[in-house]
């Protein structure tokens, strides 16, 4: 567990490799430019030219999709999967995909959105670093006649053409249900995700829908509620560590019985800190994203549950949605969302799944992880 930094470095290297592969196998390398681009990082997106699609030959123009992914400090394995599946699905539908991976926060993401628009994209798909700050840049993109889809995170304060994600409030309800079943009475610590991500607030709302009645009845004591600036293992390690120092380390009689973690990176930080105090497996820990290390922790009895979100289904649906909007076809939304823009946003929402030790086959069956990888630590499985 002490090798999380090395693991994240490996994931970043793999992420860059995936971007290169997406470009090289598409046959449209001149339209698909991965990595960072030169830019000022100014918070205004600039003036955008008229757009046009990739040339399919014979003068026919195809659809070019710009995909802006902001990772900053939350370089986690799930975005690797989103990129691969989305790009493959879009290319199979005949689109060119230009992926831009922003590793410098909102300012760099805005500069890279500017770059994408100047590549004459027909539609922009955005995983926002900050769901509030990006509103101005998104407005300029749409004012230039380019539709925008918010992927995974609902961008606030400006109209959008579509939003596609998982039901984040349901994720919070799943957290609460799992913890209440495992620890109906006891001391709870809540570690929320990034304050820059609207999903964090939805998850928190769903969690409190479940646990607040038990708190009111005096069955649960909420020891502390933490918010992180980013979806960051290191930040979670620091902030959870402070709570442990003020509670567990200060008074051996004090107990934390359950920890709700905004995602699996945060859960891994909690498990590491618990292990250092010989408490791993004695405290119920939940997270989301079904990261490999968390699936392993669940099998080992160190984490209670993770929320699995079928990314393949979401990414394929997002590719089809992008093509439909770019080609001015209508797809009926699952619901309409309020993003404080004064306009209801057509939303396409997938359902998350609670994964415990007993139903781990869900992620294996979907090909999300292999049996060998998940069970390697308990079965001493060797091989590639």
Short mmCIF file of C-alpha atoms in Angstrom, two decimals, residues 16-349:
data_model
loop_
_atom_site.label_atom_id
_atom_site.label_comp_id
_atom_site.label_asym_id
_atom_site.label_seq_id
_atom_site.Cartn_x
_atom_site.Cartn_y
_atom_site.Cartn_z
CA UNK A 16 0.03 8.68 -22.38
CA UNK A 17 0.63 5.42 -24.27
CA UNK A 18 -3.10 4.98 -24.77
CA UNK A 19 -3.36 8.46 -26.29
CA UNK A 20 -0.58 7.62 -28.72
CA UNK A 21 -2.28 4.35 -29.66
CA UNK A 22 -5.63 6.07 -30.21
CA UNK A 23 -3.95 8.35 -32.69
CA UNK A 24 -1.85 5.79 -34.51
CA UNK A 25 -4.56 3.17 -35.05
CA UNK A 26 -7.27 5.50 -36.32
CA UNK A 27 -5.87 6.24 -39.73
CA UNK A 28 -6.44 9.95 -39.09
CA UNK A 29 -3.35 10.89 -37.18
CA UNK A 30 -3.23 14.36 -38.65
CA UNK A 31 -6.59 15.09 -37.00
CA UNK A 32 -5.89 13.44 -33.65
CA UNK A 33 -3.26 15.25 -31.67
CA UNK A 34 -2.75 13.96 -28.12
CA UNK A 35 -0.96 15.58 -25.21
CA UNK A 36 -0.51 19.19 -24.27
CA UNK A 37 -0.53 22.03 -26.74
CA UNK A 38 1.15 25.40 -26.44
CA UNK A 39 -1.19 27.95 -24.91
CA UNK A 40 -1.30 30.92 -22.64
CA UNK A 41 -3.62 29.25 -20.15
CA UNK A 42 -5.72 32.40 -20.09
CA UNK A 43 -9.16 31.91 -18.59
CA UNK A 44 -10.92 33.24 -21.69
CA UNK A 45 -11.19 30.81 -24.57
CA UNK A 46 -10.64 33.35 -27.35
CA UNK A 47 -12.29 33.77 -30.77
CA UNK A 48 -13.27 30.59 -32.59
CA UNK A 49 -13.40 30.10 -36.36
CA UNK A 50 -16.16 28.34 -38.27
CA UNK A 51 -16.10 24.57 -37.88
CA UNK A 52 -16.03 21.63 -40.24
CA UNK A 53 -15.57 17.88 -40.02
CA UNK A 54 -12.85 15.50 -41.14
CA UNK A 55 -12.67 14.73 -44.86
CA UNK A 56 -14.01 11.24 -45.61
CA UNK A 57 -12.89 11.46 -49.19
CA UNK A 58 -14.77 12.60 -52.28
CA UNK A 59 -15.46 15.93 -50.62
CA UNK A 60 -17.68 14.35 -47.95
CA UNK A 61 -17.11 15.69 -44.46
CA UNK A 62 -17.25 13.39 -41.46
CA UNK A 63 -17.72 14.23 -37.80
CA UNK A 64 -14.75 15.34 -35.72
CA UNK A 65 -15.17 15.07 -31.96
CA UNK A 66 -13.02 17.01 -29.53
CA UNK A 67 -12.61 15.24 -26.17
CA UNK A 68 -11.21 17.38 -23.35
CA UNK A 69 -10.20 15.44 -20.24
CA UNK A 70 -8.96 17.27 -17.14
CA UNK A 71 -6.96 15.11 -14.78
CA UNK A 72 -4.84 17.49 -12.66
CA UNK A 73 -4.02 15.50 -9.52
CA UNK A 74 -6.69 12.82 -10.00
CA UNK A 75 -4.90 10.63 -12.53
CA UNK A 76 -6.83 7.43 -11.93
CA UNK A 77 -7.35 4.30 -13.96
CA UNK A 78 -10.99 4.91 -14.82
CA UNK A 79 -10.25 7.83 -17.22
CA UNK A 80 -7.88 5.53 -19.10
CA UNK A 81 -10.84 3.20 -19.71
CA UNK A 82 -13.21 6.03 -20.64
CA UNK A 83 -10.77 7.34 -23.26
CA UNK A 84 -10.13 3.97 -24.87
CA UNK A 85 -13.76 2.90 -25.09
CA UNK A 86 -15.10 6.29 -26.20
CA UNK A 87 -12.45 6.73 -28.91
CA UNK A 88 -12.89 3.19 -30.24
CA UNK A 89 -16.69 3.51 -30.32
CA UNK A 90 -16.61 6.93 -32.01
CA UNK A 91 -14.11 5.79 -34.63
CA UNK A 92 -16.24 2.72 -35.33
CA UNK A 93 -19.12 5.10 -36.03
CA UNK A 94 -16.90 6.94 -38.52
CA UNK A 95 -15.79 9.91 -36.44
CA UNK A 96 -12.33 11.35 -35.91
CA UNK A 97 -11.48 11.92 -32.24
CA UNK A 98 -9.04 14.55 -31.00
CA UNK A 99 -8.16 13.88 -27.37
CA UNK A 100 -6.66 16.56 -25.17
CA UNK A 101 -5.46 15.58 -21.71
CA UNK A 102 -5.16 18.58 -19.39
CA UNK A 103 -2.83 18.09 -16.44
CA UNK A 104 -2.69 21.70 -15.27
CA UNK A 105 -6.15 22.46 -13.90
CA UNK A 106 -8.88 24.71 -15.30
CA UNK A 107 -6.64 27.33 -16.93
CA UNK A 108 -4.86 24.74 -19.05
CA UNK A 109 -8.10 22.95 -19.85
CA UNK A 110 -9.61 26.20 -21.17
CA UNK A 111 -6.55 26.75 -23.35
CA UNK A 112 -6.84 23.22 -24.68
CA UNK A 113 -10.55 23.63 -25.41
CA UNK A 114 -9.53 26.69 -27.44
CA UNK A 115 -7.04 24.47 -29.29
CA UNK A 116 -9.68 21.82 -29.99
CA UNK A 117 -12.11 24.36 -31.42
CA UNK A 118 -9.40 25.66 -33.73
CA UNK A 119 -9.05 22.10 -35.09
CA UNK A 120 -12.54 22.57 -36.60
CA UNK A 121 -14.29 20.07 -34.38
CA UNK A 122 -18.01 19.48 -34.84
CA UNK A 123 -18.80 18.73 -31.20
CA UNK A 124 -16.97 19.04 -27.88
CA UNK A 125 -17.13 16.45 -25.08
CA UNK A 126 -15.77 17.69 -21.75
CA UNK A 127 -14.73 16.08 -18.48
CA UNK A 128 -14.44 19.29 -16.49
CA UNK A 129 -11.72 19.99 -13.96
CA UNK A 130 -13.91 22.61 -12.25
CA UNK A 131 -17.60 22.41 -13.02
CA UNK A 132 -18.13 26.09 -12.14
CA UNK A 133 -15.07 27.78 -13.68
CA UNK A 134 -15.52 26.18 -17.09
CA UNK A 135 -18.90 27.84 -17.73
CA UNK A 136 -17.48 30.86 -19.59
CA UNK A 137 -15.38 28.79 -21.97
CA UNK A 138 -18.28 26.44 -22.69
CA UNK A 139 -20.55 29.38 -23.46
CA UNK A 140 -18.04 30.69 -26.01
CA UNK A 141 -17.83 27.27 -27.64
CA UNK A 142 -21.60 27.05 -28.00
CA UNK A 143 -21.79 30.68 -29.19
CA UNK A 144 -19.46 29.58 -31.99
CA UNK A 145 -22.07 27.00 -33.05
CA UNK A 146 -20.36 23.94 -31.56
CA UNK A 147 -22.50 21.68 -29.36
CA UNK A 148 -21.11 20.67 -25.97
CA UNK A 149 -21.64 17.48 -23.96
CA UNK A 150 -20.66 17.40 -20.28
CA UNK A 151 -19.25 13.93 -19.61
CA UNK A 152 -19.42 12.53 -16.07
CA UNK A 153 -19.53 16.00 -14.45
CA UNK A 154 -22.37 18.45 -14.93
CA UNK A 155 -20.93 21.86 -15.89
CA UNK A 156 -22.83 24.52 -13.99
CA UNK A 157 -24.21 27.93 -14.89
CA UNK A 158 -24.38 27.70 -18.68
CA UNK A 159 -26.64 25.88 -21.18
CA UNK A 160 -25.38 22.55 -22.52
CA UNK A 161 -26.52 20.31 -25.32
CA UNK A 162 -26.35 17.20 -23.15
CA UNK A 163 -25.03 15.70 -19.94
CA UNK A 164 -24.08 12.04 -19.62
CA UNK A 165 -23.00 10.37 -16.41
CA UNK A 166 -23.87 7.94 -13.67
CA UNK A 167 -26.41 8.68 -10.95
CA UNK A 168 -24.11 10.30 -8.39
CA UNK A 169 -26.80 10.75 -5.78
CA UNK A 170 -27.47 7.02 -5.99
CA UNK A 171 -23.73 6.43 -5.42
CA UNK A 172 -24.11 8.28 -2.11
CA UNK A 173 -27.20 6.27 -1.21
CA UNK A 174 -25.27 3.06 -1.89
CA UNK A 175 -22.47 4.29 0.40
CA UNK A 176 -24.95 4.98 3.18
CA UNK A 177 -26.86 1.73 2.76
CA UNK A 178 -23.67 -0.36 2.84
CA UNK A 179 -22.31 1.37 5.94
CA UNK A 180 -25.61 1.26 7.82
CA UNK A 181 -25.93 -2.46 7.18
CA UNK A 182 -22.34 -3.14 8.31
CA UNK A 183 -22.25 -0.58 11.15
CA UNK A 184 -25.79 0.30 12.32
CA UNK A 185 -24.34 1.97 15.42
CA UNK A 186 -20.99 3.70 15.77
CA UNK A 187 -18.71 6.58 14.81
CA UNK A 188 -18.62 7.65 11.16
CA UNK A 189 -16.00 9.67 9.26
CA UNK A 190 -17.07 11.17 5.92
CA UNK A 191 -14.39 12.11 3.39
CA UNK A 192 -15.95 13.85 0.41
CA UNK A 193 -14.43 14.33 -3.03
CA UNK A 194 -13.32 17.49 -4.80
CA UNK A 195 -15.09 20.75 -3.99
CA UNK A 196 -14.63 21.60 -7.70
CA UNK A 197 -16.80 18.69 -8.85
CA UNK A 198 -20.60 18.91 -8.77
CA UNK A 199 -20.74 15.12 -8.40
CA UNK A 200 -19.17 15.41 -4.94
CA UNK A 201 -22.19 17.33 -3.69
CA UNK A 202 -24.63 14.89 -5.26
CA UNK A 203 -22.84 11.95 -3.62
CA UNK A 204 -22.85 13.78 -0.30
CA UNK A 205 -26.58 14.49 -0.59
CA UNK A 206 -27.36 10.84 -1.30
CA UNK A 207 -25.17 9.70 1.61
CA UNK A 208 -26.88 12.04 4.06
CA UNK A 209 -30.32 10.95 2.87
CA UNK A 210 -29.38 7.53 4.24
CA UNK A 211 -27.42 8.29 7.41
CA UNK A 212 -29.09 11.44 8.75
CA UNK A 213 -32.09 9.61 10.25
CA UNK A 214 -29.68 7.34 12.17
CA UNK A 215 -27.70 10.40 13.29
CA UNK A 216 -30.94 12.03 14.52
CA UNK A 217 -31.82 8.87 16.47
CA UNK A 218 -28.40 8.91 18.14
CA UNK A 219 -27.37 5.62 16.59
CA UNK A 220 -24.55 7.20 14.60
CA UNK A 221 -22.10 9.89 15.62
CA UNK A 222 -20.55 11.87 12.76
CA UNK A 223 -16.97 12.33 13.98
CA UNK A 224 -15.85 14.61 11.15
CA UNK A 225 -16.78 15.53 7.59
CA UNK A 226 -13.86 16.42 5.29
CA UNK A 227 -13.89 18.01 1.83
CA UNK A 228 -10.93 17.70 -0.53
CA UNK A 229 -9.74 20.31 -3.01
CA UNK A 230 -8.98 17.59 -5.59
CA UNK A 231 -9.63 13.89 -6.10
CA UNK A 232 -6.21 13.24 -4.64
CA UNK A 233 -4.75 10.24 -2.80
CA UNK A 234 -2.05 12.43 -1.27
CA UNK A 235 -4.47 15.11 -0.08
CA UNK A 236 -6.74 12.42 1.37
CA UNK A 237 -3.76 10.84 3.12
CA UNK A 238 -2.85 14.17 4.72
CA UNK A 239 -6.36 15.18 5.80
CA UNK A 240 -7.48 11.77 7.03
CA UNK A 241 -4.13 11.48 8.82
CA UNK A 242 -4.86 14.69 10.73
CA UNK A 243 -8.22 13.33 11.87
CA UNK A 244 -6.60 10.08 12.99
CA UNK A 245 -3.93 11.98 14.90
CA UNK A 246 -6.61 14.00 16.69
CA UNK A 247 -8.75 10.97 17.48
CA UNK A 248 -7.26 7.48 17.20
CA UNK A 249 -3.70 8.50 18.08
CA UNK A 250 -4.70 10.92 20.81
CA UNK A 251 -7.02 8.58 22.68
CA UNK A 252 -6.71 4.81 22.35
CA UNK A 253 -10.27 4.41 23.63
CA UNK A 254 -11.69 6.41 20.73
CA UNK A 255 -12.95 4.46 17.74
CA UNK A 256 -13.85 5.19 14.15
CA UNK A 257 -16.15 2.42 12.97
CA UNK A 258 -16.94 3.47 9.40
CA UNK A 259 -15.45 5.72 6.73
CA UNK A 260 -17.33 6.95 3.66
CA UNK A 261 -14.80 7.88 0.95
CA UNK A 262 -15.66 9.90 -2.15
CA UNK A 263 -13.79 7.48 -4.42
CA UNK A 264 -11.40 4.55 -4.31
CA UNK A 265 -8.26 6.68 -4.25
CA UNK A 266 -9.55 8.22 -1.03
CA UNK A 267 -10.53 4.77 0.24
CA UNK A 268 -7.00 3.50 -0.47
CA UNK A 269 -5.56 6.36 1.56
CA UNK A 270 -7.88 5.48 4.44
CA UNK A 271 -6.95 1.78 4.25
CA UNK A 272 -3.24 2.65 4.26
CA UNK A 273 -3.61 4.83 7.36
CA UNK A 274 -5.69 2.17 9.09
CA UNK A 275 -3.11 -0.49 8.23
CA UNK A 276 -0.37 1.63 9.82
CA UNK A 277 -2.41 1.50 13.03
CA UNK A 278 -3.28 -2.21 12.67
CA UNK A 279 -6.93 -1.32 12.16
CA UNK A 280 -7.34 -2.28 8.49
CA UNK A 281 -10.28 -4.65 8.17
CA UNK A 282 -11.71 -3.53 11.51
CA UNK A 283 -13.24 -0.35 10.09
CA UNK A 284 -15.87 -0.40 7.32
CA UNK A 285 -14.57 1.58 4.33
CA UNK A 286 -16.50 2.31 1.13
CA UNK A 287 -15.52 4.07 -2.11
CA UNK A 288 -16.36 4.18 -5.80
CA UNK A 289 -14.85 3.43 -9.24
CA UNK A 290 -13.93 -0.25 -8.66
CA UNK A 291 -10.22 0.52 -8.97
CA UNK A 292 -8.08 -2.61 -9.02
CA UNK A 293 -6.42 -1.96 -5.67
CA UNK A 294 -9.81 -1.45 -4.03
CA UNK A 295 -11.18 -4.64 -5.56
CA UNK A 296 -8.13 -6.40 -4.11
CA UNK A 297 -8.74 -4.73 -0.74
CA UNK A 298 -12.33 -5.97 -0.76
CA UNK A 299 -11.22 -9.55 -1.42
CA UNK A 300 -8.63 -9.17 1.36
CA UNK A 301 -11.28 -7.86 3.77
CA UNK A 302 -9.70 -4.40 4.06
CA UNK A 303 -12.47 -2.48 2.24
CA UNK A 304 -16.16 -3.22 2.58
CA UNK A 305 -17.52 -2.14 -0.78
CA UNK A 306 -16.86 -0.16 -3.96
CA UNK A 307 -19.39 1.28 -6.37
CA UNK A 308 -18.84 -0.06 -9.87
CA UNK A 309 -19.87 2.18 -12.73
CA UNK A 310 -20.04 0.30 -16.07
CA UNK A 311 -17.77 2.67 -17.95
CA UNK A 312 -17.93 0.70 -21.18
CA UNK A 313 -21.67 1.23 -21.37
CA UNK A 314 -21.38 4.93 -20.54
CA UNK A 315 -18.54 5.65 -22.98
CA UNK A 316 -20.21 3.84 -25.89
CA UNK A 317 -23.47 5.67 -25.19
CA UNK A 318 -21.58 8.97 -25.05
CA UNK A 319 -19.97 8.30 -28.45
CA UNK A 320 -23.37 7.54 -29.99
CA UNK A 321 -24.83 10.64 -28.35
CA UNK A 322 -22.03 12.83 -29.69
CA UNK A 323 -22.56 11.51 -33.21
CA UNK A 324 -26.32 12.03 -32.99
CA UNK A 325 -26.01 15.63 -31.80
CA UNK A 326 -23.32 16.44 -34.37
CA UNK A 327 -25.54 15.02 -37.11
CA UNK A 328 -28.57 16.87 -35.69
CA UNK A 329 -30.41 13.68 -34.74
CA UNK A 330 -32.52 13.54 -31.58
CA UNK A 331 -32.10 10.99 -28.79
CA UNK A 332 -34.64 11.00 -25.97
CA UNK A 333 -33.00 11.84 -22.61
CA UNK A 334 -33.54 9.86 -19.42
CA UNK A 335 -34.32 13.05 -17.53
CA UNK A 336 -33.76 16.81 -17.48
CA UNK A 337 -31.16 18.28 -15.10
CA UNK A 338 -30.92 21.70 -13.50
CA UNK A 339 -27.44 23.21 -13.79
CA UNK A 340 -28.47 26.70 -12.69
CA UNK A 341 -28.38 28.01 -16.26
CA UNK A 342 -32.11 28.66 -16.55
CA UNK A 343 -32.33 25.90 -19.16
CA UNK A 344 -33.09 22.23 -18.48
CA UNK A 345 -30.24 20.00 -19.66
CA UNK A 346 -31.07 16.74 -21.53
CA UNK A 347 -29.39 14.09 -19.38
CA UNK A 348 -28.45 10.48 -20.04
CA UNK A 349 -27.88 8.64 -16.78
#
